[in-house]
Amino acid sequence: MKHTMGVAGLAVMGENLVLNMVSKGFSVAVYNRTYAKTEQFLAGRAQGKEISGFQQVEDFVDALESPRKIMLMLKAGPPVDQFIEQLLPHLSPGDIVIDGGNSNYHDTTRRVAYLESKGLHFIGSGVSGGEEGALKGPSIMPGGSAGAWPYVEPVFTAIAAKVDDGSSCCAWMGPEGAGHFVKMVHNGIEYGDMQLICEAYHFMKSVLEMSAAEIHSVFIEWNNGELSSYLIEITAEITGFLDEDGEPLLDKILDAAGQKGTGKWTVDAALNFGVPLSLISESVFARCLSSFKDLRVAASKQISGHVYSFDHEKETMLKDLGRALYGAKIMSYTQGFGLLQASSNELGWNLNYAEIARIWRGGCIIRSAFLDRITDAFTKNPGLTNMLLDPYFLGMIVDIQGSLRRVVRTAVMAGIPMPCHSGAISYFDGLRTARLPANLLQAQRDYFGAHMYERVDKPRGEWFHTNWTGEGGDTTSTTYSK
Ligand code: NBP
């Protein structure tokens, strides 16, 4: 009997995805570079299930029904290319290779073209939700060779997380590296959400001087309202978790954050597409600054901040804090979806933003009630140019902006860094300002580099250069884009 799916890579994600597939009735052939791990899996969690393991790539490929569907759950980067080369001699036209790892979308675009040039299909798929998601239902974001999707869809739809209405958290994203691009932006948004929550925690702890138990109660309360989300839920649990000595464990954890790189990729993409992504960027930089622990400790001894005594009504400030967090989250998602919109427009991917928000509703780290609002916004108006202009978000942010301003002002006065909240209000104010000081910027560029400027009293597209010093000539620059 031939198997429905092949999975190569039996580390934490691969193993759990295989068990998920089998639990949904699909038979799976497995391969791992180090065969001992395959044997261990077969003798352990895979025992008694419709799973066969193979030592040779050729035998693994031969065990699959046609067209073959081979999912790679490998460490992203060169291992994926190396394993594709090992597979190629054994594949037949029409076979499908799926990369379910966290690959860079540029690599996926390259691999789609490469495999298609050999008469094969390649799908690059984001899989979100970590170990538990892989086993019980992740959010899946596939893209690449569209012709392969009908063969893969039944399996992916079955293994993905399901939301309240029973729909599956999986949908076809688009051509080339679209699936991995969407997953990358998901991870970037995750960075932003986490940093925003950390800033609210810092504010409660250092400005409002709340105890661990009080902070824990606030997160529980927030999780029952509009902020309800997986990340707020786990933050409630974390803030309430006590170490063996009965003290909050959180207070004992070193404040130096790690990162694996998808946040940086998202910021890179935003710079390349030329769209503002200030909240996610600030969240990446906040991790960088946190990692300079020794420097911060040394600086804290040499630089004293402003002395500030908090004298507002605490309950009112807490209410403001929850609203500010929600407002900043709206701004972060507006920017994240702005990046998706820019990539889709420039690369012709035709991304479906309502669907993207829908499939993030279950299985993944950023799952939240809030995502329904985004699905509603883009369902009502698929051509929405900026998420903030949707009537719900617009009404919400106009109402919330006072809270956001008060929280950021208080944090600044108290010397507590809130880079993402500050970035949120700056983006909001920039977006709603019809005339920014970029007139001066254009003048400066023209002054030192003859880059030219447009005038408010002339049609757009007409360019002018001024001889600002009386010493320059009439030659203008063509080196830099206007
Ligand atoms: P890892 O990212 O730790 O990768 C380990 C797997 O890659 C092992 O099966 C290993 O085989 C195999 N491998 C390596 Br390393 N080099 C290889 C090569 N040259 N040829 C063939 N196989 C090779 O596993 P993971 O944490 O399960 O993650 C898998 C993918 O899913 C990654 O891309 C990851 O970024 C992504 N992801 C992970 C999570 C998570 O929570 N862990 C969540 C979402 C996505 P070996 O046993 O012989 O060393």
XYZ file of C-alpha atoms and ligand atoms in Angstrom, residues 9-14 32-34 37 73-76 79 82-83 86 100-102 127-128 130-131 183 260, ligand 1:
76
model
C 12.470 15.794 9.126
C 11.479 14.251 12.421
C 12.359 17.004 14.887
C 9.647 18.537 17.070
C 7.530 19.993 14.239
C 7.813 17.051 11.824
C 14.993 11.621 8.790
C 18.649 12.230 7.902
C 19.737 10.561 11.134
C 15.607 9.247 15.166
C 10.098 19.909 8.091
C 13.791 20.750 8.124
C 15.937 23.466 9.582
C 15.432 26.438 7.234
C 19.358 21.950 4.497
C 20.478 20.020 0.022
C 17.525 17.721 0.632
C 18.710 14.404 -2.788
C 6.724 23.593 5.876
C 9.686 25.221 7.665
C 10.278 28.891 8.357
C 3.032 26.545 9.631
C 2.287 28.412 12.836
C 4.710 25.513 17.501
C 4.701 21.979 18.859
C 3.968 33.658 7.703
C 15.518 33.933 15.642
P 14.817 22.046 13.368
O 14.667 23.396 12.795
O 15.589 21.879 14.616
O 15.463 21.089 12.224
C 15.862 19.791 12.533
C 15.597 18.853 11.378
O 16.327 19.229 10.207
C 16.072 17.445 11.747
O 15.163 16.515 11.216
C 17.423 17.382 11.057
O 17.869 16.078 10.807
C 17.085 18.089 9.775
N 18.245 18.472 8.968
C 19.242 19.350 9.220
Br 19.440 20.284 10.785
N 20.120 19.464 8.222
C 19.683 18.604 7.281
C 20.147 18.280 5.999
N 21.227 18.866 5.474
N 19.461 17.341 5.280
C 18.380 16.752 5.789
N 17.864 17.051 7.008
C 18.508 17.973 7.744
O 13.389 21.343 13.560
P 11.996 21.925 14.103
O 12.158 22.768 15.322
O 11.063 20.771 14.112
O 11.535 22.917 12.935
C 11.343 22.484 11.606
C 11.005 23.683 10.751
O 9.770 24.255 11.221
C 12.057 24.800 10.843
O 12.173 25.432 9.601
C 11.478 25.747 11.873
O 11.939 27.071 11.704
C 9.986 25.624 11.574
N 9.106 25.936 12.699
C 9.437 25.562 13.966
C 8.576 25.854 15.019
C 8.914 25.419 16.433
O 8.172 25.817 17.348
N 9.938 24.608 16.642
C 7.376 26.522 14.773
C 7.045 26.862 13.471
C 7.922 26.568 12.434
P 18.814 15.335 11.864
O 17.900 14.712 12.862
O 19.542 14.329 11.056
O 19.724 16.355 12.477
